[in-house]
XYZ file of C-alpha atoms in Angstrom:
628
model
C 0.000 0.000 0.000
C 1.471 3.303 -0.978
C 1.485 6.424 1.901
C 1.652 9.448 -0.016
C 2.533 11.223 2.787
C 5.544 9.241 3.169
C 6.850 9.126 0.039
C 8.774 12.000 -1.157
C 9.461 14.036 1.987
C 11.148 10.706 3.520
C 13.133 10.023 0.176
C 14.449 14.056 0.329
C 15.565 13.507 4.311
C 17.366 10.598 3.760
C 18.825 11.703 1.130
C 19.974 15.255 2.446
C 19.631 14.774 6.747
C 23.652 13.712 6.549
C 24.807 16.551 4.979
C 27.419 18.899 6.396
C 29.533 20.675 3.532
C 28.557 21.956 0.677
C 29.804 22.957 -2.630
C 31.058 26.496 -2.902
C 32.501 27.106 -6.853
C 33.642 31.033 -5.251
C 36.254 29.164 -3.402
C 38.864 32.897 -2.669
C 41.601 32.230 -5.726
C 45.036 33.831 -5.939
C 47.236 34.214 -9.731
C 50.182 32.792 -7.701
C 51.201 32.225 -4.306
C 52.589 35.996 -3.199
C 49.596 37.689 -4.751
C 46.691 39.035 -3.095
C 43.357 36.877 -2.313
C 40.285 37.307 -4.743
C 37.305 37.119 -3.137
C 33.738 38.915 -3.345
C 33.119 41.377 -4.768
C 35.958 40.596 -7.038
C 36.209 37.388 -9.089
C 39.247 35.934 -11.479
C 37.409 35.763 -15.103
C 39.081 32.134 -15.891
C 38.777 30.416 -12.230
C 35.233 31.745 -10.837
C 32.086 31.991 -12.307
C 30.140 35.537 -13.110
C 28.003 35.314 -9.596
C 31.125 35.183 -7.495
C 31.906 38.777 -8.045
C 29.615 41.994 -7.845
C 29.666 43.075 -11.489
C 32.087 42.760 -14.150
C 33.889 46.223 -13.527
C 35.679 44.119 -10.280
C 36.927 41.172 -12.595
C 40.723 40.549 -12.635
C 42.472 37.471 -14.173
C 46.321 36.888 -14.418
C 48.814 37.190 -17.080
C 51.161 34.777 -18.182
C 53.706 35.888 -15.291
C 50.816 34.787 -12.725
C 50.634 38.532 -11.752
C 46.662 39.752 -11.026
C 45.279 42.445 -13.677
C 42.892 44.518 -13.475
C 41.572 45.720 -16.692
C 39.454 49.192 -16.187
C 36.989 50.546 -19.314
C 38.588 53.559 -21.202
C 41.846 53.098 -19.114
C 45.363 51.162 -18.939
C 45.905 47.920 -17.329
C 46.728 48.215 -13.684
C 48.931 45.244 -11.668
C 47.213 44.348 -8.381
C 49.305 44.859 -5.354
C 46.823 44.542 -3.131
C 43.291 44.165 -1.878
C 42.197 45.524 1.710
C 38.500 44.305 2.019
C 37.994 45.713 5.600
C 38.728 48.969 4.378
C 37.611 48.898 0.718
C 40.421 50.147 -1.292
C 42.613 48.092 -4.343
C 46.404 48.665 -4.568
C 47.661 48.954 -7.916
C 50.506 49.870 -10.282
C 50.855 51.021 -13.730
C 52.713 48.335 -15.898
C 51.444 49.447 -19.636
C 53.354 52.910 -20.204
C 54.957 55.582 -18.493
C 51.851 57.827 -18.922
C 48.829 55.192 -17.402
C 45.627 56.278 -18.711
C 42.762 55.932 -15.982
C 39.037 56.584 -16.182
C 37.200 55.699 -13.414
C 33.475 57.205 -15.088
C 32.186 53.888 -16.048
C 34.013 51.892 -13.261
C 33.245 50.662 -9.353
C 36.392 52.750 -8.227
C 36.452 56.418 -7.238
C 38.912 58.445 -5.949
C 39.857 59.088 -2.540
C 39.199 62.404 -0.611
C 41.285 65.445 -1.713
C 43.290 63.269 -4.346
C 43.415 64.341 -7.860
C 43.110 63.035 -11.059
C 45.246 65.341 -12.896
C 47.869 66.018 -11.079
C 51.192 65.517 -12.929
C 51.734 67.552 -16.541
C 54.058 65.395 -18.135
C 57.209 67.806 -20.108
C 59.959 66.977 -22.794
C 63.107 68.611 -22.184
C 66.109 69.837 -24.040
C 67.885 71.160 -21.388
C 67.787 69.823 -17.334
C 65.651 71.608 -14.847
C 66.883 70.272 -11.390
C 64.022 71.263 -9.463
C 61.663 69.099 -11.540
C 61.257 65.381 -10.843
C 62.801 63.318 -13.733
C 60.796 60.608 -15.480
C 63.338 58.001 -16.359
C 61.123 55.400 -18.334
C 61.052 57.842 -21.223
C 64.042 60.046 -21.158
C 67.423 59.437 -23.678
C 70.398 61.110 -24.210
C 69.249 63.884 -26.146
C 66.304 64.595 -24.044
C 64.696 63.843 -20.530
C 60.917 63.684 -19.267
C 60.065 65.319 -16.238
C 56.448 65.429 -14.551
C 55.175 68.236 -12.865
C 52.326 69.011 -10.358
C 49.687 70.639 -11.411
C 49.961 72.488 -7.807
C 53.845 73.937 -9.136
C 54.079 77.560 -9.917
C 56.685 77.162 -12.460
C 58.507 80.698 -14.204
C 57.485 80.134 -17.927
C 61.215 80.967 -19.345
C 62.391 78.326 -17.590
C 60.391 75.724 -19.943
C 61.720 76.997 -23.374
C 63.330 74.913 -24.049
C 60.271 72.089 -23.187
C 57.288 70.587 -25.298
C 54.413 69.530 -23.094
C 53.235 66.424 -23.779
C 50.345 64.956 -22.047
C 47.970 65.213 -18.502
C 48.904 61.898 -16.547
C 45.483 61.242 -14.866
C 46.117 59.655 -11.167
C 49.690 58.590 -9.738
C 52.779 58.226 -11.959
C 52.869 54.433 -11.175
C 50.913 53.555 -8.565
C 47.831 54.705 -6.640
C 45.266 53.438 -4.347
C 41.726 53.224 -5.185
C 38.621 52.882 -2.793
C 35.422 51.073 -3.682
C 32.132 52.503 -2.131
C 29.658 49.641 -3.308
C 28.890 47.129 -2.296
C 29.836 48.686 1.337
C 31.334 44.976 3.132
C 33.798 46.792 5.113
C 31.806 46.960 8.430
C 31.643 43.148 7.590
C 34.913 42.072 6.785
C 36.112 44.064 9.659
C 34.357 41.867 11.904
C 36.098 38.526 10.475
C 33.299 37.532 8.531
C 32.931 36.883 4.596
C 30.310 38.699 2.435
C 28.585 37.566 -0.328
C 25.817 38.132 -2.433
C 22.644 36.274 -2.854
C 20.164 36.969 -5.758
C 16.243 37.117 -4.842
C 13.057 37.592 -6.091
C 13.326 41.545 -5.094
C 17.054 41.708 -6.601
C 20.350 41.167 -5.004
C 20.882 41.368 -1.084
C 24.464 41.438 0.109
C 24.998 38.672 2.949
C 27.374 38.989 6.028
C 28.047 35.164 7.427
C 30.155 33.572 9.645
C 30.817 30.800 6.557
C 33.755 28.221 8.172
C 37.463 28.829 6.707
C 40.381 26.515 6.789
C 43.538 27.896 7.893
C 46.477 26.935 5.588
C 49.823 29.143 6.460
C 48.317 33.014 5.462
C 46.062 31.203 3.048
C 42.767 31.090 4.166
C 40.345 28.957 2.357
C 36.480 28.506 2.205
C 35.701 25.194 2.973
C 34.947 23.401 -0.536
C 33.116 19.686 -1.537
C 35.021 17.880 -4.651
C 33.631 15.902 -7.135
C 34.263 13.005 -5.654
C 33.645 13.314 -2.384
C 29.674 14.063 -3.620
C 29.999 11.074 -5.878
C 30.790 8.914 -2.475
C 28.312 11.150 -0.678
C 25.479 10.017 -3.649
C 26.033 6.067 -3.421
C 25.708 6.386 0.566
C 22.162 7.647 -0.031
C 21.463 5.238 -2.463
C 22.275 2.457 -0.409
C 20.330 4.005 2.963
C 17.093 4.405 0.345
C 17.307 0.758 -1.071
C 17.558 -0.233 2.935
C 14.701 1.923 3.692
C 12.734 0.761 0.953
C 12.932 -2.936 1.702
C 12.409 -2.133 5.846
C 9.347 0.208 4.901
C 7.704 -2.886 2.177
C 8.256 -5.437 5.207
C 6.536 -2.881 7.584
C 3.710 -2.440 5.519
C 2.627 -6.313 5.058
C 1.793 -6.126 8.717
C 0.633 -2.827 9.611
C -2.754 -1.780 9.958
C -3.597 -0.931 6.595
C -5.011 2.599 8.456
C -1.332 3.105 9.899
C -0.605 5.608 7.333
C -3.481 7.829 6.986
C -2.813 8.167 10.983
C 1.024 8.138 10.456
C 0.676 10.575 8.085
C -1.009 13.645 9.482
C 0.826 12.698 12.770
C 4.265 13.561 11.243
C 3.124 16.414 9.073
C 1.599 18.263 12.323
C 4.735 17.079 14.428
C 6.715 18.686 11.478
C 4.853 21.836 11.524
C 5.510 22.239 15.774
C 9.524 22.119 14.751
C 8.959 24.714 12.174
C 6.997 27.023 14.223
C 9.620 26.615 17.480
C 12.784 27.228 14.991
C 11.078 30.481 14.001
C 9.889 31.133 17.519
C 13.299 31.073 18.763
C 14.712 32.782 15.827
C 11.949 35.441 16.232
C 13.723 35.739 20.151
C 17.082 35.805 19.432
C 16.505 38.711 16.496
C 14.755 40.612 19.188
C 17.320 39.807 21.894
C 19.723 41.265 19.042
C 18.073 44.423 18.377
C 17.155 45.094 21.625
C 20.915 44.944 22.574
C 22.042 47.063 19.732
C 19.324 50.099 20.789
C 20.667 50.028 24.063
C 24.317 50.757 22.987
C 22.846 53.467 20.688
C 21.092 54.791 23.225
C 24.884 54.354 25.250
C 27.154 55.583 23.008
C 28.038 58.619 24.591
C 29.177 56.885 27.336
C 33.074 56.622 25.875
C 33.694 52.972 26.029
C 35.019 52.055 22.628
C 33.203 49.490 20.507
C 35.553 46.349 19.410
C 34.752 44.194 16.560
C 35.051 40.399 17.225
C 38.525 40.468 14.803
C 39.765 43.591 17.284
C 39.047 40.868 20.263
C 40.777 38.535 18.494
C 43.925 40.281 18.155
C 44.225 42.125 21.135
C 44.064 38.606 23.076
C 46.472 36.880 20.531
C 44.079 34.353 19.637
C 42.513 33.879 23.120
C 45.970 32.760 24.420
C 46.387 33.628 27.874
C 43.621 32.454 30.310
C 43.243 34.312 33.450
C 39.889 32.902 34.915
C 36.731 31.307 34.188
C 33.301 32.544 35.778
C 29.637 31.428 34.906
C 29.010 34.358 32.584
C 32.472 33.710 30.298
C 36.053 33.362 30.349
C 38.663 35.593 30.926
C 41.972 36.509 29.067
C 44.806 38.656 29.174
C 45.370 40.912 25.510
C 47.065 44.147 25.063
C 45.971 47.125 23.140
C 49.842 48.603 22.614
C 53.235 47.680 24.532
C 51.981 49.331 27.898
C 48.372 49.000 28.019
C 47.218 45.818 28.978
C 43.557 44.808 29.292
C 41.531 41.890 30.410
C 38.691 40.618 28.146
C 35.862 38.722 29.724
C 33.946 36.777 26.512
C 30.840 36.404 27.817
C 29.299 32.706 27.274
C 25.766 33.072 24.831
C 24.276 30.132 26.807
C 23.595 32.170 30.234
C 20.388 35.323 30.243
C 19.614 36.879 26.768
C 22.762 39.510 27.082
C 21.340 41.087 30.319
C 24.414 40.566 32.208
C 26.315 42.026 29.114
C 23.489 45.326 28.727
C 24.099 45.269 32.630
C 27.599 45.438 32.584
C 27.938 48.438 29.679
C 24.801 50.181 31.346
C 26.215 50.824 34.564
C 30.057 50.457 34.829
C 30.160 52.861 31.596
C 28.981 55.688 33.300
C 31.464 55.192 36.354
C 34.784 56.743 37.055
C 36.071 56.199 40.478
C 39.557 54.859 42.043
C 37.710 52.056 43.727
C 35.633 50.318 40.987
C 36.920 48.552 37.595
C 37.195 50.950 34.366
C 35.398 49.416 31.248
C 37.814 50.249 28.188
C 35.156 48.776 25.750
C 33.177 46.394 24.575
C 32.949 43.781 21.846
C 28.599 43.264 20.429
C 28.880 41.339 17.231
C 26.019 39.067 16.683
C 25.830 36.541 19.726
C 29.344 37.109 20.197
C 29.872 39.334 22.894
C 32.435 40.876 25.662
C 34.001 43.516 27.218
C 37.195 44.897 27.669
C 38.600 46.025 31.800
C 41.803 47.701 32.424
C 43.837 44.802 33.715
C 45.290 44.963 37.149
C 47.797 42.680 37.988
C 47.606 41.268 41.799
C 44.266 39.422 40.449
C 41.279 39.531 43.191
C 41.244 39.620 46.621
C 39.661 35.875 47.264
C 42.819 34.434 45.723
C 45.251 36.644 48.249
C 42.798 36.010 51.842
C 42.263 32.252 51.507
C 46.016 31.089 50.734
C 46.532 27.182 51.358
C 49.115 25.290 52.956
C 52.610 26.619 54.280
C 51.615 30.225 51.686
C 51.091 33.306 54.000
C 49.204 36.589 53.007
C 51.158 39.584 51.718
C 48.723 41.969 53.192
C 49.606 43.234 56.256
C 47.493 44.784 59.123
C 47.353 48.228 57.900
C 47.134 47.002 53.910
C 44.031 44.768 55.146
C 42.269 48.124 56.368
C 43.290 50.230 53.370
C 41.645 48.009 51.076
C 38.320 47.578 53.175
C 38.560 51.319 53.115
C 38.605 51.672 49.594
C 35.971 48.655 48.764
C 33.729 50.637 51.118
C 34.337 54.145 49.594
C 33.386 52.257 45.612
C 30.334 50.790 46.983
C 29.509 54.724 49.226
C 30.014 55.944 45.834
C 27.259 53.515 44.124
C 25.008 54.063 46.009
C 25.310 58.123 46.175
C 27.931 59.486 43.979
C 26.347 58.477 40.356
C 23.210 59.916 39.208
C 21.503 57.180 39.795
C 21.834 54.863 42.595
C 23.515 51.821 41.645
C 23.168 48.798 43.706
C 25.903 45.734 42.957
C 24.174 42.601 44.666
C 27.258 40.576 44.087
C 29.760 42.078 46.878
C 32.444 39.111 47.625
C 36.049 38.795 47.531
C 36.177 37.554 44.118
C 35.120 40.820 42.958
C 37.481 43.189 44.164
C 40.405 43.117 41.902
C 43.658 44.567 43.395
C 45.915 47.135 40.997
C 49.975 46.911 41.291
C 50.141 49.053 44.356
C 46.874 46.508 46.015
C 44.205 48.958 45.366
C 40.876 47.300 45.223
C 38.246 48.227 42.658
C 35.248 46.473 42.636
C 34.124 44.371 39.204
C 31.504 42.306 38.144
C 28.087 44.412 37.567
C 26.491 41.473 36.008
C 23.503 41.406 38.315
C 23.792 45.601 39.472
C 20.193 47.474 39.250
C 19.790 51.239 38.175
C 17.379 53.293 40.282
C 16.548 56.493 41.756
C 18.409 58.127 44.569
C 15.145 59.063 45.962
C 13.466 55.866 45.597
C 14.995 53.365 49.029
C 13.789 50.051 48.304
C 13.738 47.938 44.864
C 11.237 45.228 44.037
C 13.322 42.134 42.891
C 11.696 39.142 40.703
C 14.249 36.507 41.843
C 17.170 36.532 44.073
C 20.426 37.338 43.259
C 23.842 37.110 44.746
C 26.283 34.379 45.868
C 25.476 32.022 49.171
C 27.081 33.149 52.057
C 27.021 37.096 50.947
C 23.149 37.551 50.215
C 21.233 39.735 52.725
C 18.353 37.677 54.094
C 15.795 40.321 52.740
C 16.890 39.319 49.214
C 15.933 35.681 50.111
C 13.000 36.172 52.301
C 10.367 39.639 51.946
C 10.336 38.634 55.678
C 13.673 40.367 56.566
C 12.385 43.378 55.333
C 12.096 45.269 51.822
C 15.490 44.996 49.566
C 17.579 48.112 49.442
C 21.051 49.630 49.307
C 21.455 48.289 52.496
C 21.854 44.920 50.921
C 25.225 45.469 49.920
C 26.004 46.886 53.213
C 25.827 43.288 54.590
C 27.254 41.558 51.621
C 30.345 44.542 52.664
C 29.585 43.166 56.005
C 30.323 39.540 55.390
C 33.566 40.782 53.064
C 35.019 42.148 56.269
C 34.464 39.313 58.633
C 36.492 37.414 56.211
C 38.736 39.722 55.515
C 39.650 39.745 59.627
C 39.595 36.132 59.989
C 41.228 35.050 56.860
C 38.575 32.161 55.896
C 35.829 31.604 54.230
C 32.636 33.105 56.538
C 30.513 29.149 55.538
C 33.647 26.804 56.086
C 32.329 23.122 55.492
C 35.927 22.110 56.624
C 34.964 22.707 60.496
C 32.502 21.013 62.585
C 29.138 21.966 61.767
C 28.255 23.386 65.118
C 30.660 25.959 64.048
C 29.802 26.272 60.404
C 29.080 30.004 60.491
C 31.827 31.838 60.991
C 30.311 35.288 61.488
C 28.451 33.878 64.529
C 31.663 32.465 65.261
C 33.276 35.664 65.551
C 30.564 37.618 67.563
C 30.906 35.137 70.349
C 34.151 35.156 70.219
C 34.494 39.063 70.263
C 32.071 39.215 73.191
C 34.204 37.328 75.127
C 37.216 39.639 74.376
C 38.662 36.315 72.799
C 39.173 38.160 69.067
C 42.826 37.339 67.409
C 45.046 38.785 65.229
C 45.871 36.362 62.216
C 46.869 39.064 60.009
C 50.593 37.677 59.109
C 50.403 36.434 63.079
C 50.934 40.077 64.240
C 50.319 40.255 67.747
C 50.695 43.929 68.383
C 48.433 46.727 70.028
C 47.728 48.589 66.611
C 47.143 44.977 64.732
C 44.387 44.193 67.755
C 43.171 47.685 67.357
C 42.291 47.479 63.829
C 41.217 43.683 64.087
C 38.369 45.056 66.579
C 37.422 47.869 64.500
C 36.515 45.745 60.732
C 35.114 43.054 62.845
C 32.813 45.776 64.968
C 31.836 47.252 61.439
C 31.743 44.129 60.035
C 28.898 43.173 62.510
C 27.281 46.153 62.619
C 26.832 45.605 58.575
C 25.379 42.040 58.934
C 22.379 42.611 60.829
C 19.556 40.986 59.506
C 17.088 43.740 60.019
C 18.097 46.354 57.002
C 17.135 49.057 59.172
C 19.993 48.329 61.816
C 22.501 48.348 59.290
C 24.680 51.470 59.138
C 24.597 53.173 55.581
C 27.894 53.078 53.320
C 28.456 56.728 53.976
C 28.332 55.896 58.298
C 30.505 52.575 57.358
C 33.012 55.008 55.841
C 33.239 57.379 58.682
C 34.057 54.100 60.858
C 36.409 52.773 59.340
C 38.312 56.118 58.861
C 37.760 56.524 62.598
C 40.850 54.678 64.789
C 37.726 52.388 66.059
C 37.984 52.979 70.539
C 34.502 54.743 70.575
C 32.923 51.971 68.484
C 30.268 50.521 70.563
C 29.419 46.906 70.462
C 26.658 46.133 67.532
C 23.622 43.864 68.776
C 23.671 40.150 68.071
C 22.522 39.195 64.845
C 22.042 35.514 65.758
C 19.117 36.275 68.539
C 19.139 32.769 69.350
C 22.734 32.419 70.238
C 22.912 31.855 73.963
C 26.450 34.546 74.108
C 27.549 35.181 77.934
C 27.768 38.705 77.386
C 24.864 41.185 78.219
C 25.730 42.986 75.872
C 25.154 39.992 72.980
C 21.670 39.517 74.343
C 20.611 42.912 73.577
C 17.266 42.808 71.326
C 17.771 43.986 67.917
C 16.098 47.462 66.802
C 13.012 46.706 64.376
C 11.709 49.701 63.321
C 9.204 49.455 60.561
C 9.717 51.850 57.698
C 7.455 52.083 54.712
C 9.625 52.154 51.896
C 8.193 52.582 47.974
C 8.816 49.910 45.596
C 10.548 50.569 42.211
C 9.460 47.666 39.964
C 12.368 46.377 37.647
């Protein structure tokens, strides 16, 4: 029984679902090995068909020396130095006569900006004139070419004894010509290839990321032979005679209804595949555009735009990893000899380029000492990142929580200087900008320390913009990394989410920063697993220590009491009886005796200290809600 539902469709996928390469007859060409690439929109007349360049005025093809022509109406031949497709322009060189004849009215080329045609009068000579500039390729012994300017104010006595002989219309021998159509620069530019693809409404110029092989500084597009779709053929011929026999031995004992169900079954399970590839295309072009308004909207912000190829090269290739995250990888590049850079390639599988739109959007419009400068940013297609000054000592996590025999380089007073200055970036977030900016990822990992261990804070991957005026944000999912999140990001119960969220993320930061450990340490016993309540306890009892590079001194006990006071003061888990950035400041730049003990934020600690059972203060502030 025959299933015309099954018939062709099934013959056309087995025929084509294996297929990976295809044939590409505009394969880029070259006259010999040292001569430039030909590629759209030029094409060599015997190697590549008529479609594989834009119109016959960019057809070259090669003499019998292998050297590439190019053969302009009205005008002289021209040898082909060179072709620069990201910036449009064709090098070339006069090898017909010594007076090259150009016309560019019925060409693709036009002249550059401020260069001109006629610029050279060529003269024959009787006599020499030093100050002219002596043609060689026609002078003899009895008289000597010289071209002149057409800008030289020459005394007319002096050329009696001359005959003029001709205009010489562009350079003597060689000149550079741009090409304004079809504009692939932009494209090119960005490592792709362009191309051009005729339609029913006319020709539309294509930019595609089409593979290329990499042989020495050959690059080739990736090409099917002959043979290998002669091979490709009999495989399909032998997978159709093999489903032909399975499908006949199927049908002698299958409901003879099977395929009128079978049938409409596939065709409507077809039609759901179709409509989610265009649903998802539909996304991702919005995703796209959406992106691309925003920088428009953000381009006076300074932050220079890379293109992918820029990213490329300023990392060497992508050759020097300095850390992986779960947004994208980081590597070193340099944009000259003394200006280094790190370059964070953010991974396409994570958000729809919010973290990216998050990043630009706030960090571009920041310039303090304390927090990461953005240099640029790299938006080509899906292919995304962005472009920090580098600093060298790498982040703070990497210098606090040393392992083994390893000691800290930071001393006491270093260890203060850098809380200082995290707490001065984050003051400045939150009131310095013109809009408040709130970080929600405050953790050692993102404070990055320069040569001279001056932290600036990084990572604005999950920062919200809002109002100075407005004090509390409304937040559709929580945000941050375990053991730094305020409890009123997890829970409405704590209390509304504000600025003062990254007052105790600052708060944890501290506590670590004192006791050189992680403040969740899975490595202890588990009665002890928090090591903020730890500390409290252990600072009510007047038990605090100094493991700051084991100094046991006044001062290093001093300023050990003072970060882990404000550290505790920050980590209270009603927002309200946290300090703001700006009081957290004015501690910490205070030498810490009149500090008075915070309450305990662990209520249900039984601490032996009066003082630790004192009841927290819950005061109960309306606060309006920004939506997001």
């Amino acid at each position: 029984m025959t299933h015309p539902m099954l018939g062709a469709p099934a013959i056309l996928f087995i025929l084509f679902s294996g297929i990976s390469v295809r044939a590409d007859d505009c394969t880029p060409s070259r006259c010999s090995l040292d001569g430039p690439e030909v590629r759209f929109p030029f094409r060599l007349k015997s190697r590549q068909p008529q479609h594989c360049g834009y119109n016959p005025g960019f057809d070259l093809y090669c003499n019998e020396q292998n050297e590439t022509l190019l053969a302009l109406p009205f005008s002289d031949k021209f040898k082909v130095l060179g072709i620069y497709y990201d910036l449009q322009e064709i090098s070339l060189y006069s090898t017909t006569s010594c007076y090259p004849q150009l016309n560019l009215s019925a060409s693709s080329f036009r002249l550059s900006p401020g260069y001109d045609l006629e610029s050279y009068t060529m003269f024959k000579c009787s006599t020499s004139h030093l100050r002219l500039s002596e043609y060689n390729c026609q002078s003899t012994s009895t008289y000597t070419i010289y071209a002149v300017p057409s800008y030289y104010i020459l005394d007319p006595f002096s050329l009696v004894s001359c005959t003029k002989l001709s205009k010489v219309y562009g350079a003597l021998t060689s000149l550079r010509l741009p090409w304004f159509e079809p504009a692939c620069g932009s494209c090119e530019s960005r490592g792709k290839t362009c191309s051009m693809k005729n339609n029913i409404r006319g020709p539309e110029l294509l930019c595609d990321n089409q593979p290329m092989e990499k042989n020495g500084n050959v690059h080739k597009r990736l090409s099917v032979s002959g043979e290998q779709v002669i091979h490709f053929l009999r495989l399909r011929i032998n997978n159709l005679k093999l489903f032909k026999t399975r499908y006949q031995e199927c049908t002698q004992v299958a409901d003879p209804f099977a395929g009128e169900i079978l049938g409409p079954f596939l065709f409507v399970v077809t039609l759901a595949c179709l409509y989610r590839l265009y649903a998802s295309t539909r996304a991702n072009k919005e995703h796209q555009m959406k992106i691309e308004s925003f920088l428009e909207d953000y381009k006076d912000l300074k932050p220079t735009r890379f293109s992918y190829a820029n990213i490329r090269k300023i990392t060497d290739e992508f050759s020097e990893k300095l850390g992986e995250g779960g947004y994208g990888i980081v590597y070193k590049g340099n944009i000259s000899s003394e200006i280094y850079v790190a370059v964070k390639v953010l991974n396409n599988s994570h958000g729809n380029g919010e973290e990216f739109v998050n990043e630009v959007g706030t960090i571009g419009r920041i310039h303090h000492v304390n927090v990461v400068r953005l240099v640029g940013y790299c938006a080509d297609g899906f292919r995304r990142a962005l472009v920090y000054e580098f600093l060298p000592n790498d982040s703070l996590e990497k210098l606090l929580f040393l392992e083994g025999p390893k000691r800290s380089p930071l001393g006491r007073q270093k260890i203060q200087d850098i809380a200082l200055g995290v707490a001065k970036g984050i003051e400045y977030l939150h009131h310095g900008c013109d809009q408040q900016i709130l970080h929600f990822d405050i953790k050692p990992n993102n404070i990055l320390l320069d040569h001279n261990f001056n932290p600036k804070i990084c990572d604005f991957g999950l920062a919200k913009l809002c109002s100075k005026e407005q004090s509390a944000v409304s937040i559709t999912a929580a945000r941050g990394t375990m053991g730094y999140i305020a409890p009123e990001v997890l829970s409405r119960a704590f209390g509304r989410v504000s600025n003062k969220s990254d007052v105790y993320s600052f708060g944890m930061l501290l506590l670590e920063m004192v006791g050189g450990r992680k403040n969740v340490d899975r490595s202890v016993d588990t009665s002890q697993v928090h090591f903020s309540q730890l500390t409290y306890n252990r600072l009510s009892r007047q038990e605090i220590s100094v493991s700051i590079e084991e100094e046991d001194d006044d001062e290093s006990k001093n300023i050990v009491r003072k970060l882990t006071i404000v550290g505790l003061w920050c980590i209270q888990w009603n927002p309200s009886d946290r300090p703001s950035m700006k009081s957290v400041v004015q501690m910490l730049e205070a030498d810490g005796s009149n500090l008075t003990m915070p309450p305990n934020p662990f209520p249900a600690t039984n601490a032996p200290n009066p003082i630790a059972r004192m009841p927290g203060r819950h005061h109960h502030i309306e606060l309006e809600i920004i939506s997001e």
